[in-house]
PDB file of N, CA and C in Angstrom:
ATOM      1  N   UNK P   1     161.050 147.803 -25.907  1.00 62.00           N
ATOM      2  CA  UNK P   1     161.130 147.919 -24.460  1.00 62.00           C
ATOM      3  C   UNK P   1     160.265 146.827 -23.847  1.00 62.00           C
ATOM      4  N   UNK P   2     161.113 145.669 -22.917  1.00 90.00           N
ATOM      5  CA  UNK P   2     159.866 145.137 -22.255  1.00 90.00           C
ATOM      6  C   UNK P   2     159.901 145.679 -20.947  1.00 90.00           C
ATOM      7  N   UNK P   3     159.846 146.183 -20.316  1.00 94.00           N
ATOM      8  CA  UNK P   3     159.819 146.625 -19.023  1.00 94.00           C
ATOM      9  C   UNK P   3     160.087 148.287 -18.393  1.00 94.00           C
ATOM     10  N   UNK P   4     158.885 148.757 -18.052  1.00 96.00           N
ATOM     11  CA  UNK P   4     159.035 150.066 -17.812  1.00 96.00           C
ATOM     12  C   UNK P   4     159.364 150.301 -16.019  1.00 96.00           C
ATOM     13  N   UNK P   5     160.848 151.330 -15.498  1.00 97.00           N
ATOM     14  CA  UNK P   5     160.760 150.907 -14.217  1.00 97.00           C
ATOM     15  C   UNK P   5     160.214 152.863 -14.052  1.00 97.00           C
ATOM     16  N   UNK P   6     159.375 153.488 -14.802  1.00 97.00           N
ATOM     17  CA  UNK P   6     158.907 154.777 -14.682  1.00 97.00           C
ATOM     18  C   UNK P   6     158.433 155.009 -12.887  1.00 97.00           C
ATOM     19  N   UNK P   7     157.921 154.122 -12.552  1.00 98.00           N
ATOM     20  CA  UNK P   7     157.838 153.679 -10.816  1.00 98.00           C
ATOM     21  C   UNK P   7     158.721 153.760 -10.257  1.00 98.00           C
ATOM     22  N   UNK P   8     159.584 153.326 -10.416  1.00 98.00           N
ATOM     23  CA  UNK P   8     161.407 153.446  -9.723  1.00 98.00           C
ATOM     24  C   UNK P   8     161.764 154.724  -9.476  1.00 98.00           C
ATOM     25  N   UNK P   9     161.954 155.253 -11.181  1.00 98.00           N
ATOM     26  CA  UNK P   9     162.351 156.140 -11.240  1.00 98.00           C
ATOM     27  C   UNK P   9     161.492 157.551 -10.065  1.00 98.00           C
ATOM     28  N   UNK P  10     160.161 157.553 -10.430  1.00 98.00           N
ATOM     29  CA  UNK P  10     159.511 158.138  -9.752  1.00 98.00           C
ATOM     30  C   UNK P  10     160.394 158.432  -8.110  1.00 98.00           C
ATOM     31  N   UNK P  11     159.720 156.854  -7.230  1.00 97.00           N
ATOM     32  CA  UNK P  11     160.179 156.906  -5.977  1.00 97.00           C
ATOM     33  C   UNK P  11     161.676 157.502  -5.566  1.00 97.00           C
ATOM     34  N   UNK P  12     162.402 157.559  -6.785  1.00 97.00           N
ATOM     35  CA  UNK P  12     164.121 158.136  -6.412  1.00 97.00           C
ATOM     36  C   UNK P  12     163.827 159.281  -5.999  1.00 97.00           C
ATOM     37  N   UNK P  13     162.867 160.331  -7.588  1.00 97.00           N
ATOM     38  CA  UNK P  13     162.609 161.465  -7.297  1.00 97.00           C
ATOM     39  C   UNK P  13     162.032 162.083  -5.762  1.00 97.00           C
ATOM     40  N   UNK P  14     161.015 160.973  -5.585  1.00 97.00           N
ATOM     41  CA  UNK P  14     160.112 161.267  -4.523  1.00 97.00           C
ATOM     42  C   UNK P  14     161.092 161.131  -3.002  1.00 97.00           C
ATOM     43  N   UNK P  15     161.871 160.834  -3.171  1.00 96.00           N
ATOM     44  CA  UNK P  15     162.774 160.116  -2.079  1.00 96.00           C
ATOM     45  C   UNK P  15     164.058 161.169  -2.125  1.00 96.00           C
ATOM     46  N   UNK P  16     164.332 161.905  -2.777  1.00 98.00           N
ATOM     47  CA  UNK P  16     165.580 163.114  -2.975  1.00 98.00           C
ATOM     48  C   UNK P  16     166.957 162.083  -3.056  1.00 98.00           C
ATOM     49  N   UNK P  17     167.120 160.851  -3.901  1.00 97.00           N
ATOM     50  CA  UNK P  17     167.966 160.034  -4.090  1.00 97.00           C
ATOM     51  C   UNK P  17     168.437 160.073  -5.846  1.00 97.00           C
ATOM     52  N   UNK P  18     169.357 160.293  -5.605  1.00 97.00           N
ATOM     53  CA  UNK P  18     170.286 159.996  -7.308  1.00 97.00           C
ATOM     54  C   UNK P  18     170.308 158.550  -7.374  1.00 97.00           C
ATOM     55  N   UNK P  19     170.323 158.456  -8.943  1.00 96.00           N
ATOM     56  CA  UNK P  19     170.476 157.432  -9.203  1.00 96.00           C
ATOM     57  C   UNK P  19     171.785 156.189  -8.973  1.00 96.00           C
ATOM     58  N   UNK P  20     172.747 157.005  -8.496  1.00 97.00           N
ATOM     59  CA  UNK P  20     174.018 156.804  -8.127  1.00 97.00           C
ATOM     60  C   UNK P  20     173.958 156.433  -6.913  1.00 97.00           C
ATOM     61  N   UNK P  21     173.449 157.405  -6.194  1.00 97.00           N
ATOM     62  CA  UNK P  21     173.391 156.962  -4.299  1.00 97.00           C
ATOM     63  C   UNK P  21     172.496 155.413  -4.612  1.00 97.00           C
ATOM     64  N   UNK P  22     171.301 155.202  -5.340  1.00 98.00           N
ATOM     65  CA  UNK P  22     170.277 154.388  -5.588  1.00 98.00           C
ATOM     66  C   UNK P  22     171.210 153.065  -5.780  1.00 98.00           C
ATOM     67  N   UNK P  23     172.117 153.430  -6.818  1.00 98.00           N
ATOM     68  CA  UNK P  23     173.182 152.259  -7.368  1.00 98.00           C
ATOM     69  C   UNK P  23     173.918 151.502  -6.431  1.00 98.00           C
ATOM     70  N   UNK P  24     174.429 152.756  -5.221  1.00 98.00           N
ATOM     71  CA  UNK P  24     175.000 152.517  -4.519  1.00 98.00           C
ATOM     72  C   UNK P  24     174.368 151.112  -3.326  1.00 98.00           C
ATOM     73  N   UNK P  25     173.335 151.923  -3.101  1.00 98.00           N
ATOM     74  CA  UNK P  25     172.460 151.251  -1.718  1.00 98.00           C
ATOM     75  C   UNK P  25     172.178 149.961  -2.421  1.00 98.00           C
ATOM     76  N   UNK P  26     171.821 149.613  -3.101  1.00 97.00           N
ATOM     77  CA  UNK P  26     171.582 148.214  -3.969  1.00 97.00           C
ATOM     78  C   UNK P  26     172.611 147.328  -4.359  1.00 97.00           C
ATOM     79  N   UNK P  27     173.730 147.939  -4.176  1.00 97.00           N
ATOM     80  CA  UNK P  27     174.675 147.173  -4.804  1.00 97.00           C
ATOM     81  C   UNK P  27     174.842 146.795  -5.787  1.00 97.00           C
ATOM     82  N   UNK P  28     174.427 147.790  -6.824  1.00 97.00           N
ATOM     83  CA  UNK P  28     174.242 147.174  -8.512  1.00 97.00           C
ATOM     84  C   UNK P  28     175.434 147.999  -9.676  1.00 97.00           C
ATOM     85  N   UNK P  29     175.632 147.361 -10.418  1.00 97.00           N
ATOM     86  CA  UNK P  29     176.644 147.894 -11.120  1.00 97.00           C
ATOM     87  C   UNK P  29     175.954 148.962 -12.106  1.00 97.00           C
ATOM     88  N   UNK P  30     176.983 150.099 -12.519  1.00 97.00           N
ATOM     89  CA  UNK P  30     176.409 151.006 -13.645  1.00 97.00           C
ATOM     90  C   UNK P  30     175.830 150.274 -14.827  1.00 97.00           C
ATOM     91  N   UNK P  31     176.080 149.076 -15.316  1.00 97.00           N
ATOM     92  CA  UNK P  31     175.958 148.152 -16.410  1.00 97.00           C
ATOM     93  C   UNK P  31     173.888 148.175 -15.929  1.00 97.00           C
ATOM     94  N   UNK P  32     174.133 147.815 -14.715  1.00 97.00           N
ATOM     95  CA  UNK P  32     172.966 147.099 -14.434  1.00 97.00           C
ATOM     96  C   UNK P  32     171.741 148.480 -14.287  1.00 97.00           C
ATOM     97  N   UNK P  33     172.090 149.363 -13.815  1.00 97.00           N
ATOM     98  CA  UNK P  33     171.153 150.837 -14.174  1.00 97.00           C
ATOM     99  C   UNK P  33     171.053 151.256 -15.740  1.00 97.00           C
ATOM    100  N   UNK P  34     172.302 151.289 -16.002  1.00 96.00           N
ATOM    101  CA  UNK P  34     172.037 151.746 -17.564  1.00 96.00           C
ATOM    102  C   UNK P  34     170.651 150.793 -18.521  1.00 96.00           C
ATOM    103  N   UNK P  35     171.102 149.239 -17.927  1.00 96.00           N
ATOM    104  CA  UNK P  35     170.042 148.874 -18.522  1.00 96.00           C
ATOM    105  C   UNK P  35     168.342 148.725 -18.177  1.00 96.00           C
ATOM    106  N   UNK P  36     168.649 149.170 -17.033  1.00 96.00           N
ATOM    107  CA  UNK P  36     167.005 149.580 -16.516  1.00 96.00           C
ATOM    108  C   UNK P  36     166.677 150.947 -16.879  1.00 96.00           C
ATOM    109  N   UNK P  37     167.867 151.608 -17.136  1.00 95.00           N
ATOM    110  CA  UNK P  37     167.302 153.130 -18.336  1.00 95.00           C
ATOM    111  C   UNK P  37     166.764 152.666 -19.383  1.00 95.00           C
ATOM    112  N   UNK P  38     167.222 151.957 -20.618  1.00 94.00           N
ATOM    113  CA  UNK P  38     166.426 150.796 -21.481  1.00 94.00           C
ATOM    114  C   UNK P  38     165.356 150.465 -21.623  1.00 94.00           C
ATOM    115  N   UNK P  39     164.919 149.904 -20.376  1.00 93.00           N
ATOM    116  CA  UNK P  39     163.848 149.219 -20.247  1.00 93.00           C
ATOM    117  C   UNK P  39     164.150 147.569 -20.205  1.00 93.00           C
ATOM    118  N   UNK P  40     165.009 147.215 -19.871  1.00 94.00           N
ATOM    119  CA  UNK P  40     165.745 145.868 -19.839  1.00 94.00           C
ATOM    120  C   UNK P  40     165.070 145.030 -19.033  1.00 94.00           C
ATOM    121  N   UNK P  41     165.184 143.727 -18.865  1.00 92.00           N
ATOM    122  CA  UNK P  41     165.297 142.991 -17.734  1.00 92.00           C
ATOM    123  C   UNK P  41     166.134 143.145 -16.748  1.00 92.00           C
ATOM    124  N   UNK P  42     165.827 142.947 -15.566  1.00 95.00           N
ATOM    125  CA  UNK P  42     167.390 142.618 -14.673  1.00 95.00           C
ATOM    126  C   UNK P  42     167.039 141.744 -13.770  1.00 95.00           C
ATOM    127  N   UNK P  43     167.945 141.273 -13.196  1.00 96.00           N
ATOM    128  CA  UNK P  43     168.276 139.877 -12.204  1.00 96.00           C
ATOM    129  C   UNK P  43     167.027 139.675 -11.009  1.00 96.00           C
ATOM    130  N   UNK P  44     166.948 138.567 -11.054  1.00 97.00           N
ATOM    131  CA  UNK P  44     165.649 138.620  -9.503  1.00 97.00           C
ATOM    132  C   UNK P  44     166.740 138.819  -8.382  1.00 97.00           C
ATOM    133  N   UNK P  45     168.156 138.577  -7.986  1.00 97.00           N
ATOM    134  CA  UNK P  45     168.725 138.985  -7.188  1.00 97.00           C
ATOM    135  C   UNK P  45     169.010 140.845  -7.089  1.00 97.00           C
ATOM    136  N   UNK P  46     169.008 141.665  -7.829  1.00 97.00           N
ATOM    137  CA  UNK P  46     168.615 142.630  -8.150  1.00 97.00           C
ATOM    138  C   UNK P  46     167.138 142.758  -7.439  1.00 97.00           C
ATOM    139  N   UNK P  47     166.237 142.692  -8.506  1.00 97.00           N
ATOM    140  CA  UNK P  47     164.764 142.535  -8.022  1.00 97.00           C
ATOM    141  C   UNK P  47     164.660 142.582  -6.620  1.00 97.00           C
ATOM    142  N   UNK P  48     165.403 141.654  -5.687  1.00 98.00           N
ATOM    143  CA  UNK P  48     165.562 141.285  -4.500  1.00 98.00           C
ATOM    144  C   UNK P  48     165.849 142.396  -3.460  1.00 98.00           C
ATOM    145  N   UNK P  49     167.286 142.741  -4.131  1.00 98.00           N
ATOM    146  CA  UNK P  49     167.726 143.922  -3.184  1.00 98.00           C
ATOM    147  C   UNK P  49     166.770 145.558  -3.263  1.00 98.00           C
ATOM    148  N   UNK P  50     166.466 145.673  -4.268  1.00 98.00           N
ATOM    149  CA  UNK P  50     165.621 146.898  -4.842  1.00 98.00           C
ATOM    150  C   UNK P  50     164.634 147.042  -3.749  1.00 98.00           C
ATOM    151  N   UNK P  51     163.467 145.957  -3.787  1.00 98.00           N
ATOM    152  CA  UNK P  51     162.527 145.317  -2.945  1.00 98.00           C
ATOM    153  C   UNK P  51     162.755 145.438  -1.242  1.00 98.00           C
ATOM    154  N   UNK P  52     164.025 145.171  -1.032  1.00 98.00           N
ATOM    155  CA  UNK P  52     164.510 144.864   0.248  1.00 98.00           C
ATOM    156  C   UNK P  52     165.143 146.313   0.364  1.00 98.00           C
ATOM    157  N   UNK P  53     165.339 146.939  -0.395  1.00 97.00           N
ATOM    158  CA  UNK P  53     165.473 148.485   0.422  1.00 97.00           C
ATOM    159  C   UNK P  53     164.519 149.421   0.408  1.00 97.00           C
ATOM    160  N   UNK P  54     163.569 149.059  -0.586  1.00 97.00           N
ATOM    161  CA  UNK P  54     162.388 149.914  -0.105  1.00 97.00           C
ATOM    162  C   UNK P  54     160.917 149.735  -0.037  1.00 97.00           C
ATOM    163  N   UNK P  55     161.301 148.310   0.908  1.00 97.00           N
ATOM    164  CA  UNK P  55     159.897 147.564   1.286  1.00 97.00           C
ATOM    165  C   UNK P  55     158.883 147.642   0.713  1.00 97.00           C
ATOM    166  N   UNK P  56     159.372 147.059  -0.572  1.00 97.00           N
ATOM    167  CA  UNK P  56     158.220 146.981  -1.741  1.00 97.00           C
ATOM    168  C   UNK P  56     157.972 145.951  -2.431  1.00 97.00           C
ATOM    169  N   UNK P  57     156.989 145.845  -3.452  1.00 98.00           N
ATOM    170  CA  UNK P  57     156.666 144.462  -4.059  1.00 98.00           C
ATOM    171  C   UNK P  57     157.435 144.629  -5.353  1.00 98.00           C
ATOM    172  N   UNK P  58     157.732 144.367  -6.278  1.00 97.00           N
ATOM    173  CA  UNK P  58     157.723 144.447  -7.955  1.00 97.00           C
ATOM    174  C   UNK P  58     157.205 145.375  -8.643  1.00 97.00           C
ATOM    175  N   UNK P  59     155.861 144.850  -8.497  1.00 97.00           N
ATOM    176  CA  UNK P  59     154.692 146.063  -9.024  1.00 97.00           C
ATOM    177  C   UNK P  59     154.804 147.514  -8.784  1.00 97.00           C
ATOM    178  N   UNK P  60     155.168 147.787  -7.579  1.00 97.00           N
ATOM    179  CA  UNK P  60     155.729 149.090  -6.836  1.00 97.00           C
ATOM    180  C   UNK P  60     156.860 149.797  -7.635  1.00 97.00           C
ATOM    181  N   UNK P  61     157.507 149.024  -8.317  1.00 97.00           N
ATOM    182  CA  UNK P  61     158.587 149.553  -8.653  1.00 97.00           C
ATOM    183  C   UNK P  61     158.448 149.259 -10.419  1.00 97.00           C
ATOM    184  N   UNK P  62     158.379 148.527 -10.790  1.00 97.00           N
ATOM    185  CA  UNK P  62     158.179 147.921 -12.350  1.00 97.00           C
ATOM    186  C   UNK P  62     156.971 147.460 -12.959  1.00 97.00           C
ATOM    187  N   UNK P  63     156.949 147.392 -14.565  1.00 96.00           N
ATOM    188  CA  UNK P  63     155.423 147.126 -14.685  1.00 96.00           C
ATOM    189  C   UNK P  63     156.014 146.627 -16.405  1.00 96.00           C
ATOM    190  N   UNK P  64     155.527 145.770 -17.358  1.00 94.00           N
ATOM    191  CA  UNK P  64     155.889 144.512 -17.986  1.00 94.00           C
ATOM    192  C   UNK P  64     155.139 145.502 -19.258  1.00 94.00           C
ATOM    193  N   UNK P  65     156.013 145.869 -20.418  1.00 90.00           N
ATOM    194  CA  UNK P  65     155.545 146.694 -21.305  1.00 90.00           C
ATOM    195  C   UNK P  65     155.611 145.875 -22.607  1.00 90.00           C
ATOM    196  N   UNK P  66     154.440 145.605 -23.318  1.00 85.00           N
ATOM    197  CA  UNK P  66     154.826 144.647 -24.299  1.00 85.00           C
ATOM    198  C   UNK P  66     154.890 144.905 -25.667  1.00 85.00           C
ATOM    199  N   UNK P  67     156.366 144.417 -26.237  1.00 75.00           N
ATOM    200  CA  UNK P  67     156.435 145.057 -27.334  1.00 75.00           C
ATOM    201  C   UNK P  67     155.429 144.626 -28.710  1.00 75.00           C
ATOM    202  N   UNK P  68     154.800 146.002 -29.457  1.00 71.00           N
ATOM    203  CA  UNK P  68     153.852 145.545 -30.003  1.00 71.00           C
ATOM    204  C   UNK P  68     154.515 144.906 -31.521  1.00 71.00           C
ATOM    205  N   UNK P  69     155.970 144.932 -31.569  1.00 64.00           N
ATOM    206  CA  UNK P  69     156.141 144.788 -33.006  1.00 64.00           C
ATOM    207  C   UNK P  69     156.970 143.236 -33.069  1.00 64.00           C
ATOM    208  N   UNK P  70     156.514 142.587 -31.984  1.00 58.00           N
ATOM    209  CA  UNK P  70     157.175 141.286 -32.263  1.00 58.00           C
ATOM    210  C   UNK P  70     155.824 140.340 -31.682  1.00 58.00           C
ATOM    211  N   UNK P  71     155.708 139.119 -32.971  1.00 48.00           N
ATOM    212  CA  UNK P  71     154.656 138.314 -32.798  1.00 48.00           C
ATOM    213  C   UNK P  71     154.715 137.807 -31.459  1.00 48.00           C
ATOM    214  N   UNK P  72     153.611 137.475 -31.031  1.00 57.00           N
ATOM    215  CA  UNK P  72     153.260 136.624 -29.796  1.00 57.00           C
ATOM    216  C   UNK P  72     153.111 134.903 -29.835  1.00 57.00           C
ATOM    217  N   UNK P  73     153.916 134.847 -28.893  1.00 56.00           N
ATOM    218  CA  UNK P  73     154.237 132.985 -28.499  1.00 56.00           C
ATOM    219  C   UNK P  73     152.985 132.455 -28.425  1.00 56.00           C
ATOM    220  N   UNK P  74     153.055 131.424 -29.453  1.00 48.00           N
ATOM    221  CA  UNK P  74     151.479 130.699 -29.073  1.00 48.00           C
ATOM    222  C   UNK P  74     152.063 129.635 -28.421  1.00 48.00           C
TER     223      UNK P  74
END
């Protein structure tokens, strides 16, 4: 997993929003949720709209989880 959106998820809860209505308002495809179930990357245009609907930063919403079983880039 590199990327945990446990923040996201949170604010849906906190917000009485499905993940579907969520999909909806963003304009993102099921492809593109499923893989933020994952823990995936997704698009800074994504990033963008997420941000822009609920006047937030990144951090607010996502946080950079690093996997411990693959060596690190020197």
């Amino acid at each position: 997993m590199a990327f945990s959106y446990d923040k996201l998820w949170k604010l849906l809860i906190d917000k009485k929003m499905t993940k579907e209505n969520f999909r909806i308002l963003i304009k993102a495809s099921p492809t593109t949720i499923a893989a933020m179930g994952k823990g995936e990357g997704i698009s800074p245009k994504v990033l963008d709209r997420i941000c822009t609907a609920f006047n937030c930063q990144p951090g607010d919403i996502m946080e950079h989880v690093p996997n411990t079983s693959t060596a690190l880039l020197k």
